[in-house]
Tab-separated table of C-alpha atoms and ligand atoms in Angstrom:
chain	number	residue	atom	x	y	z
A	1	MET	CA	0.000	0.000	0.000
A	2	ARG	CA	1.373	3.364	-1.071
A	3	THR	CA	0.303	6.395	0.974
A	4	PRO	CA	-1.223	9.045	-1.307
A	5	ILE	CA	0.722	12.281	-1.589
A	6	VAL	CA	-0.735	15.589	-2.770
A	7	ALA	CA	1.632	18.508	-3.277
A	8	GLY	CA	0.700	22.113	-3.977
A	9	ASN	CA	3.161	23.768	-6.338
A	10	TRP	CA	2.545	27.468	-5.870
A	11	LYS	CA	5.067	28.353	-8.586
A	12	MET	CA	5.968	32.083	-8.609
A	13	ASN	CA	2.833	33.185	-6.770
A	14	LYS	CA	2.043	34.749	-3.379
A	15	SER	CA	3.961	37.279	-1.323
A	16	ILE	CA	4.979	36.310	2.210
A	17	ALA	CA	1.840	37.973	3.593
A	18	GLU	CA	-0.329	36.215	1.012
A	19	ALA	CA	1.362	32.905	1.773
A	20	ARG	CA	0.521	33.332	5.451
A	21	GLU	CA	-3.080	34.069	4.557
A	22	LEU	CA	-3.410	31.022	2.284
A	23	VAL	CA	-1.879	28.672	4.846
A	24	ASN	CA	-4.085	30.009	7.614
A	25	ALA	CA	-7.158	29.488	5.423
A	26	MET	CA	-6.501	25.763	4.956
A	27	ARG	CA	-4.190	24.617	7.740
A	28	ASP	CA	-6.737	23.144	10.137
A	29	GLU	CA	-8.617	21.135	7.528
A	30	LEU	CA	-5.429	19.857	5.918
A	31	ALA	CA	-4.027	18.926	9.316
A	32	ARG	CA	-7.128	16.903	10.178
A	33	MET	CA	-6.887	15.061	6.872
A	34	GLY	CA	-3.208	14.341	7.270
A	35	ALA	CA	-3.629	12.986	10.779
A	36	GLY	CA	-3.350	9.219	10.987
A	37	GLY	CA	-1.164	9.001	7.911
A	38	LYS	CA	-3.987	8.412	5.424
A	39	THR	CA	-2.586	10.969	3.022
A	40	GLN	CA	0.513	13.158	2.846
A	41	VAL	CA	0.004	16.829	2.063
A	42	VAL	CA	2.949	18.986	0.966
A	43	LEU	CA	2.965	22.748	0.354
A	44	CYS	CA	5.655	24.124	-1.966
A	45	PRO	CA	5.713	27.944	-1.754
A	46	PRO	CA	8.411	30.163	-3.265
A	47	PHE	CA	11.743	29.967	-1.396
A	48	ILE	CA	11.231	33.272	0.368
A	49	SER	CA	8.050	32.064	2.109
A	50	ILE	CA	9.314	28.613	3.110
A	51	PRO	CA	10.448	29.530	6.661
A	52	GLU	CA	7.171	31.343	7.354
A	53	VAL	CA	5.038	28.499	5.972
A	54	ALA	CA	7.116	25.928	7.869
A	55	ALA	CA	6.611	27.861	11.114
A	56	LEU	CA	2.854	28.015	10.551
A	57	LEU	CA	2.716	24.258	9.907
A	58	LYS	CA	4.937	23.217	12.803
A	59	GLY	CA	3.305	20.457	14.827
A	60	THR	CA	0.919	19.502	11.992
A	61	PRO	CA	1.324	16.494	9.677
A	62	ILE	CA	1.546	18.859	6.676
A	63	SER	CA	4.968	18.976	5.046
A	64	VAL	CA	6.748	21.773	3.250
A	65	GLY	CA	8.742	21.521	0.044
A	66	ALA	CA	10.822	23.741	-2.218
A	67	GLN	CA	10.260	24.098	-5.955
A	68	ASN	CA	13.891	23.750	-6.987
A	69	MET	CA	17.481	23.632	-5.670
A	70	PHE	CA	21.012	23.526	-7.061
A	71	TRP	CA	23.216	20.431	-7.077
A	72	GLU	CA	26.237	22.136	-5.511
A	73	THR	CA	26.050	22.545	-1.748
A	74	LYS	CA	27.659	25.994	-1.397
A	75	GLY	CA	29.808	28.544	-3.149
A	76	ALA	CA	29.812	31.131	-5.885
A	77	PHE	CA	26.495	30.357	-7.578
A	78	THR	CA	24.654	33.664	-7.448
A	79	GLY	CA	20.924	33.334	-7.004
A	80	GLU	CA	20.898	29.622	-6.253
A	81	ILE	CA	19.674	27.754	-3.166
A	82	ALA	CA	21.433	24.674	-1.783
A	83	ALA	CA	20.155	21.464	-0.235
A	84	PRO	CA	21.748	22.065	3.213
A	85	MET	CA	19.858	25.372	3.367
A	86	LEU	CA	16.587	23.721	2.475
A	87	ASN	CA	16.768	20.804	4.863
A	88	GLU	CA	16.751	23.216	7.780
A	89	VAL	CA	13.268	24.357	6.805
A	90	CYS	CA	11.633	21.774	4.557
A	91	GLU	CA	11.357	18.080	3.826
A	92	TYR	CA	10.611	17.826	0.088
A	93	VAL	CA	11.977	19.409	-3.074
A	94	ILE	CA	10.471	19.435	-6.561
A	95	ILE	CA	13.156	18.613	-9.119
A	96	GLY	CA	13.014	18.913	-12.907
A	97	HIS	CA	9.625	20.573	-13.258
A	98	SER	CA	8.899	21.046	-16.967
A	99	GLU	CA	8.929	24.825	-16.496
A	100	ARG	CA	12.510	24.536	-15.180
A	101	ARG	CA	13.438	22.335	-18.119
A	102	GLN	CA	11.688	24.602	-20.627
A	103	TYR	CA	12.561	28.117	-19.392
A	104	PHE	CA	15.778	27.559	-17.447
A	105	GLY	CA	17.519	24.965	-19.563
A	106	GLU	CA	17.473	22.124	-17.061
A	107	THR	CA	18.680	18.839	-18.503
A	108	ASP	CA	18.248	15.198	-17.572
A	109	GLU	CA	21.851	15.171	-16.302
A	110	GLY	CA	21.215	18.195	-14.104
A	111	VAL	CA	18.061	16.614	-12.748
A	112	ASN	CA	20.011	13.464	-11.871
A	113	LYS	CA	22.692	15.529	-10.076
A	114	LYS	CA	20.064	17.454	-8.128
A	115	ILE	CA	18.326	14.259	-7.029
A	116	LYS	CA	21.611	12.828	-5.748
A	117	THR	CA	22.411	15.985	-3.796
A	118	ALA	CA	18.879	16.179	-2.386
A	119	LEU	CA	19.075	12.560	-1.177
A	120	ALA	CA	22.514	13.126	0.331
A	121	HIS	CA	20.995	15.942	2.385
A	122	HIS	CA	17.892	14.038	3.459
A	123	LEU	CA	15.472	15.918	1.242
A	124	LYS	CA	12.716	13.923	-0.445
A	125	PRO	CA	12.685	14.605	-4.191
A	126	ILE	CA	9.489	14.987	-6.203
A	127	VAL	CA	10.834	14.391	-9.695
A	128	CYS	CA	8.785	15.665	-12.642
A	129	VAL	CA	8.595	13.953	-16.013
A	130	GLY	CA	6.231	14.389	-18.935
A	131	GLU	CA	5.995	14.686	-22.706
A	132	ASN	CA	5.033	17.712	-24.775
A	133	LEU	CA	2.101	17.908	-27.169
A	134	ALA	CA	4.085	17.060	-30.303
A	135	GLN	CA	5.634	14.026	-28.618
A	136	ASN	CA	2.226	12.962	-27.396
A	137	GLU	CA	0.638	13.304	-30.810
A	138	THR	CA	3.405	11.441	-32.601
A	139	GLY	CA	3.444	8.440	-30.289
A	140	GLN	CA	6.716	9.269	-28.526
A	141	THR	CA	5.352	9.436	-24.973
A	142	GLN	CA	6.606	6.044	-23.875
A	143	ALA	CA	10.133	6.484	-25.241
A	144	PHE	CA	10.478	10.052	-23.978
A	145	VAL	CA	9.034	9.649	-20.485
A	146	GLY	CA	10.759	6.289	-20.018
A	147	GLY	CA	14.032	7.966	-20.992
A	148	GLN	CA	13.466	10.794	-18.502
A	149	VAL	CA	12.903	8.276	-15.700
A	150	ARG	CA	16.004	6.263	-16.606
A	151	ALA	CA	18.131	9.427	-16.760
A	152	ALA	CA	16.752	10.794	-13.482
A	153	PHE	CA	17.445	7.549	-11.585
A	154	LYS	CA	20.885	6.921	-13.109
A	155	ASP	CA	23.248	5.485	-10.455
A	156	ILE	CA	20.718	5.908	-7.670
A	157	ALA	CA	20.630	2.979	-5.255
A	158	ARG	CA	17.466	0.945	-4.868
A	159	ASP	CA	16.816	1.984	-1.261
A	160	ASP	CA	17.124	5.646	-2.207
A	161	ALA	CA	14.950	5.147	-5.286
A	162	ARG	CA	12.076	3.886	-3.170
A	163	GLY	CA	11.885	7.206	-1.306
A	164	ILE	CA	11.629	9.310	-4.471
A	165	VAL	CA	8.233	10.588	-5.602
A	166	ILE	CA	7.654	10.924	-9.342
A	167	ALA	CA	5.165	13.402	-10.785
A	168	TYR	CA	3.897	12.525	-14.238
A	169	GLU	CA	2.943	15.860	-15.779
A	170	PRO	CA	2.213	15.906	-19.493
A	171	ILE	CA	3.372	19.383	-20.541
A	172	TRP	CA	0.282	19.917	-22.689
A	173	ALA	CA	-1.887	19.492	-19.578
A	174	ILE	CA	-0.061	21.975	-17.319
A	175	GLY	CA	-1.954	25.196	-16.751
A	176	THR	CA	-4.040	24.630	-19.860
A	177	GLY	CA	-7.274	23.420	-18.289
A	178	LYS	CA	-6.889	20.390	-20.563
A	179	ALA	CA	-6.074	17.532	-18.187
A	180	ALA	CA	-5.076	14.067	-19.347
A	181	SER	CA	-7.711	11.361	-18.967
A	182	GLY	CA	-7.474	9.262	-15.837
A	183	ALA	CA	-7.043	6.106	-17.899
A	184	GLY	CA	-4.417	7.727	-20.118
A	185	ALA	CA	-2.333	8.925	-17.167
A	186	ASN	CA	-2.762	5.567	-15.458
A	187	ALA	CA	-1.389	3.778	-18.514
A	188	VAL	CA	1.703	5.999	-18.786
A	189	ILE	CA	2.398	5.650	-15.066
A	190	GLY	CA	1.814	1.901	-14.953
A	191	LEU	CA	3.461	0.847	-18.198
A	192	THR	CA	6.082	3.494	-18.882
A	193	ILE	CA	7.112	4.852	-15.492
A	194	ARG	CA	6.786	1.731	-13.354
A	195	GLY	CA	8.052	-0.259	-16.339
A	196	ALA	CA	11.260	1.805	-16.427
A	197	LEU	CA	11.675	1.414	-12.647
A	198	ALA	CA	11.200	-2.357	-12.934
A	199	ASP	CA	13.908	-2.452	-15.639
A	200	LEU	CA	16.268	-0.324	-13.564
A	201	TYR	CA	15.618	-2.091	-10.247
A	202	ASP	CA	12.929	-4.733	-9.814
A	203	GLU	CA	9.164	-5.089	-9.695
A	204	ALA	CA	8.985	-4.527	-5.924
A	205	THR	CA	10.761	-1.184	-6.267
A	206	ALA	CA	8.529	-0.214	-9.198
A	207	GLN	CA	5.523	-0.919	-6.997
A	208	ALA	CA	6.940	0.933	-3.980
A	209	VAL	CA	7.611	4.287	-5.671
A	210	ARG	CA	4.781	6.789	-5.412
A	211	VAL	CA	3.739	8.437	-8.667
A	212	GLN	CA	1.548	11.517	-8.830
A	213	TYR	CA	-0.394	12.887	-11.758
A	214	GLY	CA	-0.102	16.618	-12.465
A	215	GLY	CA	-1.620	18.957	-15.034
A	216	SER	CA	-4.866	20.922	-14.616
A	217	VAL	CA	-6.027	18.925	-11.586
A	218	THR	CA	-9.164	20.496	-10.091
A	219	PRO	CA	-11.731	19.464	-7.465
A	220	LYS	CA	-13.990	18.541	-10.408
A	221	ASN	CA	-11.675	16.102	-12.196
A	222	VAL	CA	-9.585	14.803	-9.310
A	223	ALA	CA	-11.752	11.758	-8.521
A	224	GLU	CA	-11.062	10.404	-11.993
A	225	PHE	CA	-7.326	10.386	-11.239
A	226	PHE	CA	-7.484	9.083	-7.704
A	227	ALA	CA	-9.701	6.181	-8.840
A	228	GLN	CA	-6.795	4.858	-10.943
A	229	PRO	CA	-4.732	2.103	-9.349
A	230	GLU	CA	-1.352	3.430	-10.528
A	231	ILE	CA	-1.897	7.052	-9.451
A	232	ASP	CA	-0.825	7.861	-5.897
A	233	GLY	CA	-1.749	11.514	-5.634
A	234	ALA	CA	-1.361	14.782	-7.462
A	235	LEU	CA	0.989	17.676	-8.065
A	236	VAL	CA	-1.324	20.661	-8.174
A	237	GLY	CA	-0.478	24.086	-9.588
A	238	GLY	CA	-3.287	26.586	-10.142
A	239	ALA	CA	-5.816	24.900	-7.848
A	240	SER	CA	-3.307	24.873	-4.966
A	241	LEU	CA	-3.597	28.676	-4.774
A	242	VAL	CA	-7.264	28.510	-3.761
A	243	ALA	CA	-7.725	27.161	-0.232
A	244	ALA	CA	-11.124	25.522	-0.810
A	245	ASP	CA	-9.956	23.857	-4.037
A	246	PHE	CA	-6.749	22.479	-2.571
A	247	VAL	CA	-8.574	21.206	0.516
A	248	ALA	CA	-11.125	19.460	-1.726
A	249	ILE	CA	-8.365	17.831	-3.790
A	250	CYS	CA	-6.532	16.627	-0.673
A	251	LYS	CA	-9.766	15.312	0.766
A	252	ALA	CA	-10.364	13.262	-2.388
A	253	SER	CA	-6.976	11.563	-1.893
A	254	VAL	CA	-8.011	10.004	1.431
A	255	LYS	CA	-9.119	6.479	0.603
B	301	LIG	P1	-1.464	23.112	-12.998
B	301	LIG	O1	0.113	22.907	-12.749
B	301	LIG	O2	-2.174	22.307	-11.940
B	301	LIG	O3	-1.685	24.573	-12.880
B	301	LIG	O4	-1.751	22.568	-14.379
B	301	LIG	C1	0.630	21.672	-12.337
B	301	LIG	C2	2.136	21.761	-12.213
B	301	LIG	O5	2.775	22.346	-13.083
B	301	LIG	O6	2.717	21.258	-11.237
């Protein structure tokens, strides 16, 4: 049994004051849901709000995550944030989001380096993979997403691999209001993503890793995803900025 995990990726939204307001609006309900370990809720605000959000969530079962980090641990890397800084204030880190790959030139090799550094500093990676529209329409999803998984997990030991969360986010579904179908996402996660993990490690590891769906998840469509056997939760962008919507999505993840 894999515990569901729902993460809110706030992206570049909310000031510190707004972050405080959003957390206060949903903290108690999320905390009740997270109690007893039935689901894991993670909030990923911009770096600058992480300490504030972490302080507000102290003593609750809600976790905090970052949206990115660098693979070096300190030094002359202007504007970057390192794993040893993050693990003082948060537990998770999103790595290789398609927006990082698309707008900031992140590569599969960089993603692999970041995962290794995150693990070495006891951060739990949420690793994003997903094909673009052209790849989807020309039947390249399996090869492309499978390749991203293999590259991300390169030289990562089995025990470490089991603690990594994967988010399957088809790029054409992110922020477009055009979500994948539950069955379609289930097939990519089951065949392609768990298939790649089974090739790299073994079937038990493939079954142990939690895989989220992401891309235009809303309270309206979420049940379709959570009903799928291969989908263990969601990475939520837009809807994570609205307290009632994010609470509803988290609630749907409790089986
Ligand atoms: P969205 O974003 O829910 O706004 O589509 C998801 C994501 O990019 O993580």
